[in-house]
CSV table of C-alpha atoms and ligand atoms in Angstrom, one decimal:
chain,number,residue,atom,x,y,z
A,1,MET,CA,51.0,-23.5,17.0
A,2,THR,CA,53.3,-24.4,19.4
A,3,ARG,CA,53.4,-28.7,19.0
A,4,ILE,CA,53.6,-30.8,22.5
A,5,PHE,CA,54.2,-34.4,22.4
A,6,SER,CA,55.1,-36.7,25.4
A,7,GLY,CA,54.0,-40.3,26.4
A,8,LEU,CA,53.5,-43.4,28.9
A,9,LYS,CA,55.2,-46.2,29.0
A,10,PRO,CA,52.9,-49.1,29.9
A,11,THR,CA,56.0,-51.2,32.0
A,12,GLY,CA,54.0,-50.5,35.6
A,13,HIS,CA,51.3,-49.3,37.4
A,14,LEU,CA,51.2,-45.3,37.0
A,15,THR,CA,53.5,-43.7,40.1
A,16,LEU,CA,52.7,-40.4,41.7
A,17,GLY,CA,56.0,-39.6,40.1
A,18,ASN,CA,54.2,-40.3,36.7
A,19,TYR,CA,52.1,-37.9,37.7
A,20,LEU,CA,53.7,-34.9,38.9
A,21,GLY,CA,56.4,-35.4,36.3
A,22,ALA,CA,54.2,-35.4,33.4
A,23,LEU,CA,50.9,-36.0,33.7
A,24,ARG,CA,49.6,-33.3,35.9
A,25,ARG,CA,51.1,-30.4,33.8
A,26,TRP,CA,49.6,-32.6,30.5
A,27,VAL,CA,46.5,-31.9,31.9
A,28,GLU,CA,46.3,-28.3,33.9
A,29,VAL,CA,48.5,-26.2,31.4
A,30,ASP,CA,49.6,-28.2,28.4
A,31,GLN,CA,46.6,-29.5,26.5
A,32,HIS,CA,45.3,-25.6,27.0
A,33,ARG,CA,47.9,-24.0,25.5
A,34,ALA,CA,48.7,-26.1,22.2
A,35,GLU,CA,48.1,-28.4,20.0
A,36,ALA,CA,49.2,-31.3,22.2
A,37,LEU,CA,49.7,-35.0,21.7
A,38,PHE,CA,50.1,-37.7,24.7
A,39,CYS,CA,50.5,-41.5,23.8
A,40,VAL,CA,50.7,-44.5,25.5
A,41,VAL,CA,54.3,-45.6,24.2
A,42,ASP,CA,53.3,-49.3,24.1
A,43,LEU,CA,56.5,-50.0,22.2
A,44,HIS,CA,59.2,-48.7,24.2
A,45,ALA,CA,57.8,-51.6,27.0
A,46,LEU,CA,59.0,-54.6,25.0
A,47,THR,CA,62.5,-53.5,25.6
A,48,VAL,CA,62.8,-55.3,28.6
A,49,GLU,CA,61.2,-59.0,29.8
A,50,HIS,CA,57.7,-58.9,29.6
A,51,ASP,CA,54.5,-60.1,29.7
A,52,PRO,CA,52.2,-59.8,26.8
A,53,ALA,CA,48.9,-60.0,28.8
A,54,ARG,CA,50.3,-57.4,31.2
A,55,VAL,CA,52.1,-55.1,28.6
A,56,ARG,CA,48.2,-55.4,27.1
A,57,ARG,CA,46.4,-54.6,30.1
A,58,LEU,CA,48.4,-51.8,31.4
A,59,SER,CA,48.4,-50.1,28.2
A,60,ARG,CA,44.7,-50.2,28.5
A,61,GLN,CA,45.0,-49.0,32.4
A,62,ALA,CA,47.3,-46.0,31.3
A,63,ALA,CA,44.9,-44.9,28.7
A,64,THR,CA,42.0,-45.1,30.7
A,65,LEU,CA,44.1,-42.7,33.8
A,66,MET,CA,45.4,-40.5,31.3
A,67,LEU,CA,41.5,-40.1,30.8
A,68,ALA,CA,40.8,-39.9,34.2
A,69,ALA,CA,43.6,-37.5,35.7
A,70,GLY,CA,41.8,-35.0,33.0
A,71,LEU,CA,43.1,-35.4,29.3
A,72,ASP,CA,40.3,-34.2,26.6
A,73,PRO,CA,40.1,-35.5,23.7
A,74,GLU,CA,38.4,-32.7,22.5
A,75,ARG,CA,41.3,-30.5,23.0
A,76,CYS,CA,44.2,-33.1,23.0
A,77,THR,CA,45.2,-36.2,20.8
A,78,VAL,CA,45.4,-39.1,23.1
A,79,PHE,CA,46.4,-42.7,21.3
A,80,VAL,CA,48.9,-45.5,21.6
A,81,GLN,CA,52.3,-45.7,19.6
A,82,SER,CA,51.3,-49.1,18.2
A,83,HIS,CA,48.3,-47.5,16.2
A,84,VAL,CA,50.4,-45.6,14.5
A,85,ASP,CA,52.8,-47.0,12.3
A,86,GLU,CA,54.9,-43.5,11.2
A,87,HIS,CA,56.7,-43.9,14.6
A,88,ALA,CA,58.3,-47.7,13.7
A,89,ARG,CA,58.7,-46.2,10.1
A,90,LEU,CA,60.7,-43.1,11.0
A,91,SER,CA,62.6,-45.1,13.6
A,92,TYR,CA,64.4,-46.8,10.9
A,93,LEU,CA,65.8,-43.9,9.3
A,94,LEU,CA,66.8,-42.0,12.4
A,95,GLU,CA,68.7,-45.3,13.3
A,96,CYS,CA,70.8,-44.6,9.9
A,97,THR,CA,71.7,-41.2,11.9
A,98,ALA,CA,72.4,-41.9,14.9
A,99,THR,CA,75.7,-43.6,15.9
A,100,ASP,CA,76.1,-46.8,18.5
A,101,GLY,CA,78.1,-44.8,20.6
A,102,GLU,CA,76.2,-42.6,21.3
A,103,LEU,CA,73.1,-44.7,22.3
A,104,ARG,CA,75.4,-47.0,24.3
A,105,ARG,CA,76.0,-43.8,26.6
A,106,MET,CA,72.4,-43.7,27.4
A,107,ILE,CA,72.1,-44.3,31.4
A,108,GLN,CA,68.9,-46.0,31.3
A,109,TYR,CA,70.2,-48.3,28.5
A,110,LYS,CA,73.5,-48.2,31.2
A,111,GLU,CA,71.5,-49.0,34.1
A,112,LYS,CA,68.7,-51.6,32.6
A,113,GLY,CA,71.4,-53.3,30.8
A,114,THR,CA,72.9,-54.1,33.9
A,115,ARG,CA,70.1,-55.1,35.9
A,116,ALA,CA,69.3,-57.7,33.0
A,117,ARG,CA,72.5,-59.1,32.9
A,118,GLU,CA,72.7,-59.3,37.0
A,119,ALA,CA,69.2,-61.0,36.8
A,120,GLY,CA,70.9,-64.0,34.1
A,121,GLU,CA,68.9,-62.3,31.1
A,122,GLY,CA,69.8,-61.2,27.5
A,123,VAL,CA,69.5,-57.5,27.0
A,124,ARG,CA,67.3,-56.5,24.1
A,125,LEU,CA,68.9,-54.8,21.4
A,126,SER,CA,66.0,-52.6,21.4
A,127,LEU,CA,66.8,-51.1,24.5
A,128,LEU,CA,70.0,-49.6,23.1
A,129,THR,CA,68.0,-48.2,20.0
A,130,TYR,CA,64.7,-47.1,21.9
A,131,PRO,CA,66.1,-43.5,22.8
A,132,VAL,CA,66.1,-43.5,18.6
A,133,LEU,CA,62.3,-44.4,18.5
A,134,MET,CA,61.8,-42.1,21.5
A,135,ALA,CA,63.3,-39.4,19.0
A,136,ALA,CA,60.5,-40.9,16.2
A,137,ASP,CA,57.8,-40.1,18.4
A,138,ILE,CA,58.5,-36.9,18.7
A,139,LEU,CA,59.7,-36.1,15.4
A,140,ALA,CA,57.3,-37.7,13.4
A,141,HIS,CA,54.8,-35.0,14.9
A,142,GLY,CA,56.5,-31.6,14.9
A,143,ALA,CA,56.7,-31.6,18.4
A,144,ASP,CA,58.2,-28.0,19.5
A,145,GLU,CA,58.1,-29.0,23.3
A,146,VAL,CA,58.3,-32.5,25.0
A,147,PRO,CA,57.3,-32.1,28.6
A,148,VAL,CA,59.0,-34.8,31.1
A,149,GLY,CA,60.8,-35.6,33.9
A,150,GLU,CA,64.1,-35.1,34.7
A,151,ASP,CA,64.7,-38.8,34.2
A,152,GLN,CA,63.9,-38.0,30.3
A,153,THR,CA,67.0,-35.1,29.8
A,154,GLN,CA,69.0,-36.8,28.1
A,155,HIS,CA,66.7,-38.5,25.5
A,156,VAL,CA,65.2,-35.5,24.4
A,157,GLU,CA,69.2,-34.1,23.7
A,158,LEU,CA,69.8,-37.5,21.9
A,159,THR,CA,66.6,-36.1,19.8
A,160,ARG,CA,67.5,-32.7,19.2
A,161,ASP,CA,70.8,-34.0,18.1
A,162,LEU,CA,69.4,-36.4,15.3
A,163,ALA,CA,67.1,-33.6,14.3
A,164,VAL,CA,70.0,-31.3,14.0
A,165,ARG,CA,72.2,-33.8,12.1
A,166,PHE,CA,69.3,-34.6,10.1
A,167,ASN,CA,68.1,-31.6,8.8
A,168,GLN,CA,72.4,-30.3,7.9
A,169,ARG,CA,72.9,-33.8,5.8
A,170,TYR,CA,69.6,-33.7,3.9
A,171,GLY,CA,67.9,-30.6,4.1
A,172,GLN,CA,65.0,-29.0,6.7
A,173,THR,CA,63.2,-31.2,7.6
A,174,PHE,CA,62.2,-31.6,11.7
A,175,THR,CA,61.2,-29.3,14.4
A,176,VAL,CA,64.2,-29.6,16.7
A,177,PRO,CA,62.0,-29.9,20.0
A,178,ARG,CA,62.8,-29.1,23.7
A,179,ALA,CA,61.8,-30.7,27.1
A,180,THR,CA,60.1,-28.8,29.9
A,181,ARG,CA,60.3,-29.6,33.5
A,182,PRO,CA,58.1,-28.8,35.8
A,183,GLN,CA,59.1,-26.1,38.9
A,184,VAL,CA,59.0,-28.7,41.3
A,185,ALA,CA,58.9,-32.6,41.4
A,186,ALA,CA,61.2,-32.8,38.1
A,187,ARG,CA,62.4,-36.3,40.0
A,188,VAL,CA,60.3,-37.6,42.3
A,189,MET,CA,62.6,-39.9,44.5
A,190,ASP,CA,61.6,-43.3,45.9
A,191,LEU,CA,60.0,-43.4,49.3
A,192,GLN,CA,62.0,-45.8,50.8
A,193,ASP,CA,65.2,-45.3,48.9
A,194,PRO,CA,65.6,-41.7,48.3
A,195,GLY,CA,68.3,-41.5,46.5
A,196,SER,CA,66.9,-43.8,44.1
A,197,LYS,CA,64.0,-42.4,41.2
A,198,MET,CA,60.1,-43.4,42.4
A,199,GLY,CA,59.8,-45.9,39.1
A,200,LYS,CA,56.8,-47.8,38.4
A,201,SER,CA,59.1,-50.8,37.0
A,202,HIS,CA,60.5,-51.7,40.3
A,203,GLU,CA,60.3,-54.8,41.9
A,204,SER,CA,59.5,-53.5,45.9
A,205,GLY,CA,56.6,-51.4,45.9
A,206,ALA,CA,57.2,-49.9,49.8
A,207,GLY,CA,58.6,-46.6,48.3
A,208,ILE,CA,56.5,-46.3,45.3
A,209,VAL,CA,52.8,-44.5,45.7
A,210,TYR,CA,51.1,-45.6,42.8
A,211,LEU,CA,48.0,-43.6,41.0
A,212,LEU,CA,45.5,-46.5,41.7
A,213,ASP,CA,46.8,-47.5,45.7
A,214,GLU,CA,43.7,-47.1,48.1
A,215,ALA,CA,44.3,-44.0,50.4
A,216,ASP,CA,45.0,-46.3,53.6
A,217,GLN,CA,47.8,-47.4,51.2
A,218,VAL,CA,49.4,-44.1,50.3
A,219,ARG,CA,49.2,-42.9,54.2
A,220,LYS,CA,50.9,-46.3,55.1
A,221,LYS,CA,53.8,-45.7,52.3
A,222,ILE,CA,54.1,-41.9,53.3
A,223,MET,CA,54.1,-42.4,57.4
A,224,ARG,CA,56.7,-45.0,56.9
A,225,ALA,CA,59.3,-43.2,54.4
A,226,VAL,CA,62.9,-43.2,54.9
A,227,THR,CA,64.1,-39.3,56.6
A,228,ASP,CA,67.3,-39.6,58.5
A,229,SER,CA,68.2,-39.4,62.1
A,230,GLY,CA,68.1,-35.9,62.6
A,231,ARG,CA,65.1,-34.0,64.0
A,232,GLU,CA,65.3,-30.5,62.2
A,233,VAL,CA,62.8,-30.1,58.7
A,234,ARG,CA,65.3,-29.0,56.5
A,235,TYR,CA,65.6,-28.3,52.9
A,236,ASP,CA,68.2,-30.0,51.4
A,237,ARG,CA,68.8,-32.7,49.3
A,238,GLU,CA,72.5,-33.7,49.6
A,239,SER,CA,72.8,-33.9,53.5
A,240,SER,CA,68.7,-35.0,54.0
A,241,PRO,CA,67.3,-36.5,50.6
A,242,GLY,CA,64.1,-38.5,52.3
A,243,VAL,CA,62.8,-35.2,53.9
A,244,ALA,CA,63.8,-33.2,50.9
A,245,ASN,CA,62.0,-35.4,48.5
A,246,LEU,CA,58.6,-35.1,51.3
A,247,LEU,CA,58.9,-31.3,50.9
A,248,GLU,CA,58.8,-31.2,47.0
A,249,ILE,CA,55.8,-33.6,47.0
A,250,LEU,CA,54.1,-31.8,49.1
A,251,ALA,CA,55.1,-28.4,47.4
A,252,ALA,CA,54.2,-29.9,44.7
A,253,CYS,CA,50.7,-31.3,45.8
A,254,THR,CA,50.1,-27.9,47.4
A,255,GLY,CA,51.5,-25.4,45.3
A,256,GLY,CA,53.9,-24.2,47.9
A,257,ASN,CA,57.5,-23.7,47.4
A,258,PRO,CA,59.7,-26.6,49.8
A,259,GLY,CA,62.2,-24.5,51.6
A,260,GLU,CA,59.3,-22.5,53.5
A,261,LEU,CA,57.1,-25.5,53.6
A,262,ALA,CA,60.7,-26.7,55.8
A,263,ALA,CA,60.0,-23.9,57.9
A,264,VAL,CA,56.2,-24.7,59.2
A,265,HIS,CA,56.9,-28.0,60.1
A,266,GLN,CA,58.3,-29.2,63.7
A,267,SER,CA,58.9,-32.6,63.0
A,268,TYR,CA,59.0,-35.3,60.9
A,269,GLY,CA,55.8,-36.6,62.1
A,270,SER,CA,54.0,-33.6,60.9
A,271,LEU,CA,55.6,-33.2,57.5
A,272,LYS,CA,54.6,-37.2,56.8
A,273,ARG,CA,50.9,-36.6,58.0
A,274,ASP,CA,50.5,-33.3,55.8
A,275,THR,CA,52.0,-35.0,52.8
A,276,ALA,CA,50.1,-37.7,53.3
A,277,ASP,CA,46.5,-35.8,53.3
A,278,ALA,CA,48.1,-33.7,50.4
A,279,VAL,CA,48.9,-36.7,48.5
A,280,VAL,CA,45.4,-38.5,49.0
A,281,GLU,CA,43.0,-35.6,48.5
A,282,LEU,CA,45.0,-34.8,44.8
A,283,LEU,CA,44.5,-38.5,43.8
A,284,ARG,CA,41.3,-39.0,45.3
A,285,PRO,CA,39.7,-37.8,41.9
A,286,VAL,CA,41.6,-39.2,39.6
A,287,ARG,CA,41.1,-42.8,41.4
A,288,GLU,CA,36.9,-42.2,41.5
A,289,ARG,CA,36.9,-40.8,37.9
A,290,HIS,CA,39.0,-44.2,37.0
A,291,ALA,CA,36.7,-46.7,38.5
A,292,GLU,CA,34.0,-44.8,36.4
A,293,LEU,CA,35.9,-45.2,32.6
A,294,ALA,CA,36.9,-48.5,33.7
A,295,LYS,CA,33.6,-49.6,33.1
A,296,ASP,CA,33.2,-47.9,30.1
A,297,SER,CA,35.6,-49.6,27.8
A,298,GLY,CA,34.2,-49.1,24.2
A,299,TYR,CA,34.3,-45.6,25.6
A,300,VAL,CA,38.5,-45.8,26.3
A,301,GLU,CA,38.2,-47.7,22.9
A,302,GLU,CA,36.2,-45.3,20.8
A,303,VAL,CA,38.9,-42.5,21.9
A,304,LEU,CA,42.2,-44.4,21.1
A,305,SER,CA,40.6,-45.5,17.5
A,306,ALA,CA,40.0,-41.7,17.1
A,307,GLY,CA,43.2,-40.6,18.4
A,308,ALA,CA,45.4,-43.1,16.4
A,309,GLU,CA,43.3,-41.7,13.2
A,310,ARG,CA,44.5,-38.2,13.9
A,311,ALA,CA,47.9,-39.1,14.9
A,312,ARG,CA,48.8,-41.0,11.7
A,313,ALA,CA,47.5,-38.4,9.4
A,314,ALA,CA,49.4,-35.4,11.1
A,315,ALA,CA,52.7,-37.7,11.4
A,316,ARG,CA,52.4,-39.4,7.8
A,317,PRO,CA,53.5,-36.0,5.8
A,318,ARG,CA,56.2,-35.5,7.9
A,319,VAL,CA,57.7,-38.9,7.7
A,320,ASP,CA,57.0,-39.0,3.6
A,321,ALA,CA,59.0,-36.2,3.8
A,322,ALA,CA,62.2,-37.8,5.7
A,323,TYR,CA,62.0,-40.7,3.3
A,324,ALA,CA,62.5,-38.6,0.1
A,325,ALA,CA,64.7,-36.2,1.8
A,326,ILE,CA,67.1,-39.2,2.4
A,327,GLY,CA,67.0,-40.2,-1.0
A,328,LEU,CA,64.2,-43.1,-1.1
A,329,LEU,CA,62.0,-43.2,-4.4
A,330,PRO,CA,58.6,-42.4,-3.6
A,331,GLY,CA,56.0,-45.0,-4.2
A,332,ARG,CA,52.8,-44.7,-5.6
B,1,LIG,N1,60.2,-40.5,39.4
B,1,LIG,C1,59.5,-39.5,38.6
B,1,LIG,N2,59.9,-38.1,38.9
B,1,LIG,C2,59.3,-36.9,38.2
B,1,LIG,N3,59.1,-37.5,36.8
B,1,LIG,C3,58.7,-38.9,36.4
B,1,LIG,N4,58.7,-39.7,35.7
B,1,LIG,C4,59.1,-40.8,35.6
B,1,LIG,N5,59.1,-41.0,36.8
B,1,LIG,C5,59.5,-40.0,37.7
B,1,LIG,C6,57.9,-38.9,34.0
B,1,LIG,O1,57.0,-39.9,33.9
B,1,LIG,C7,56.8,-39.5,32.4
B,1,LIG,C8,56.7,-41.1,32.0
B,1,LIG,O2,57.5,-41.7,32.3
B,1,LIG,P1,58.1,-43.5,31.6
B,1,LIG,O3,57.2,-44.2,31.8
B,1,LIG,O4,58.4,-42.9,30.1
B,1,LIG,O5,59.0,-44.0,32.4
B,1,LIG,P2,59.0,-44.5,33.9
B,1,LIG,O6,57.8,-44.1,34.8
B,1,LIG,O7,60.2,-43.8,34.4
B,1,LIG,O8,59.1,-45.9,33.8
B,1,LIG,P3,60.3,-46.8,33.6
B,1,LIG,O9,61.5,-46.5,33.1
B,1,LIG,O10,59.3,-48.1,33.2
B,1,LIG,O11,60.7,-47.8,34.8
B,1,LIG,P4,61.4,-47.1,36.0
B,1,LIG,O12,61.9,-45.8,36.2
B,1,LIG,O13,60.9,-48.2,37.0
B,1,LIG,O14,62.7,-48.4,35.5
B,1,LIG,C9,58.3,-39.1,31.7
B,1,LIG,O15,57.6,-38.0,31.7
B,1,LIG,C10,58.9,-39.1,32.9
B,1,LIG,O16,59.8,-38.3,33.1
């Protein structure tokens, strides 16, 4: 059976980008057709300046939202990365497989490293090495597929390279995974800055729709989205990135096609109104279910604890095999 692994980082409140690029597909498709594991990748949230209490709060909130969106613990495994030692255990072996050159080429390292330097903060070594930990997350579980948004393509490519290299050097140990992307909205852009990805750790939330925003906040953000000085609604990412972004969001929400949706809208105002309605309706059940689950933290903790146990048991033999293959003496 196909195995799937993917995760969400608790670096901020989850956004419409996380939902359309990843979470919705996990719920609607992936958990039904494969042996699937979904993880709050909390160790990845420690690669930039962080507040411990906030990371704890956001980790619980991300897990609750994953369940609220419809991940079913009877169908898939939902867990927190730091509860399963196998990830960090394997990461070291993969650090001994990767080179510093290939990690320094990672776009996220360059972008976030530059931001940290500009803010006068030190760049944590883990910002450089975390793609290796991400590779360990994926390879420890023998995943064939990794459903992610477009921004994670480079990290999945690195994972593939490390798996192939390890297998060639030390014998067949890892499955070589591949990234899968949604057909539309693989890269939802910031509504105020359509040249940048809608990212949960951005400082200004004006262009970001958060999954837990109230309906009127969502409407306000979408109605104020940056478009351009033209009038005609055209689907062209190059010359009209703001309009294209709205068309892609609307298409992802309604199952339509961005080009065809452009033809039915005569003005930016009507496109924004339809997009706002569609997003509000899409997120309403998630918000309502989140409110119910948030009252019952015991349930979420039980799910995470059972999930961690399953994930640990599944990953351990593969990580043990990697330790043996690379030349380490087996322990008792
Ligand atoms: N804007 C997006 N459009 C489509 N997919 C997206 N994803 C993230 N943003 C978009 C996908 O959501 C999954 C989880 O993402 P993540 O938690 O690993 O990272 P992030 O949301 O990109 O958050 P960061 O890195 O903490 O913050 P920013 O982006 O603000 O720097 C992934 O599958 C991702 O592709």
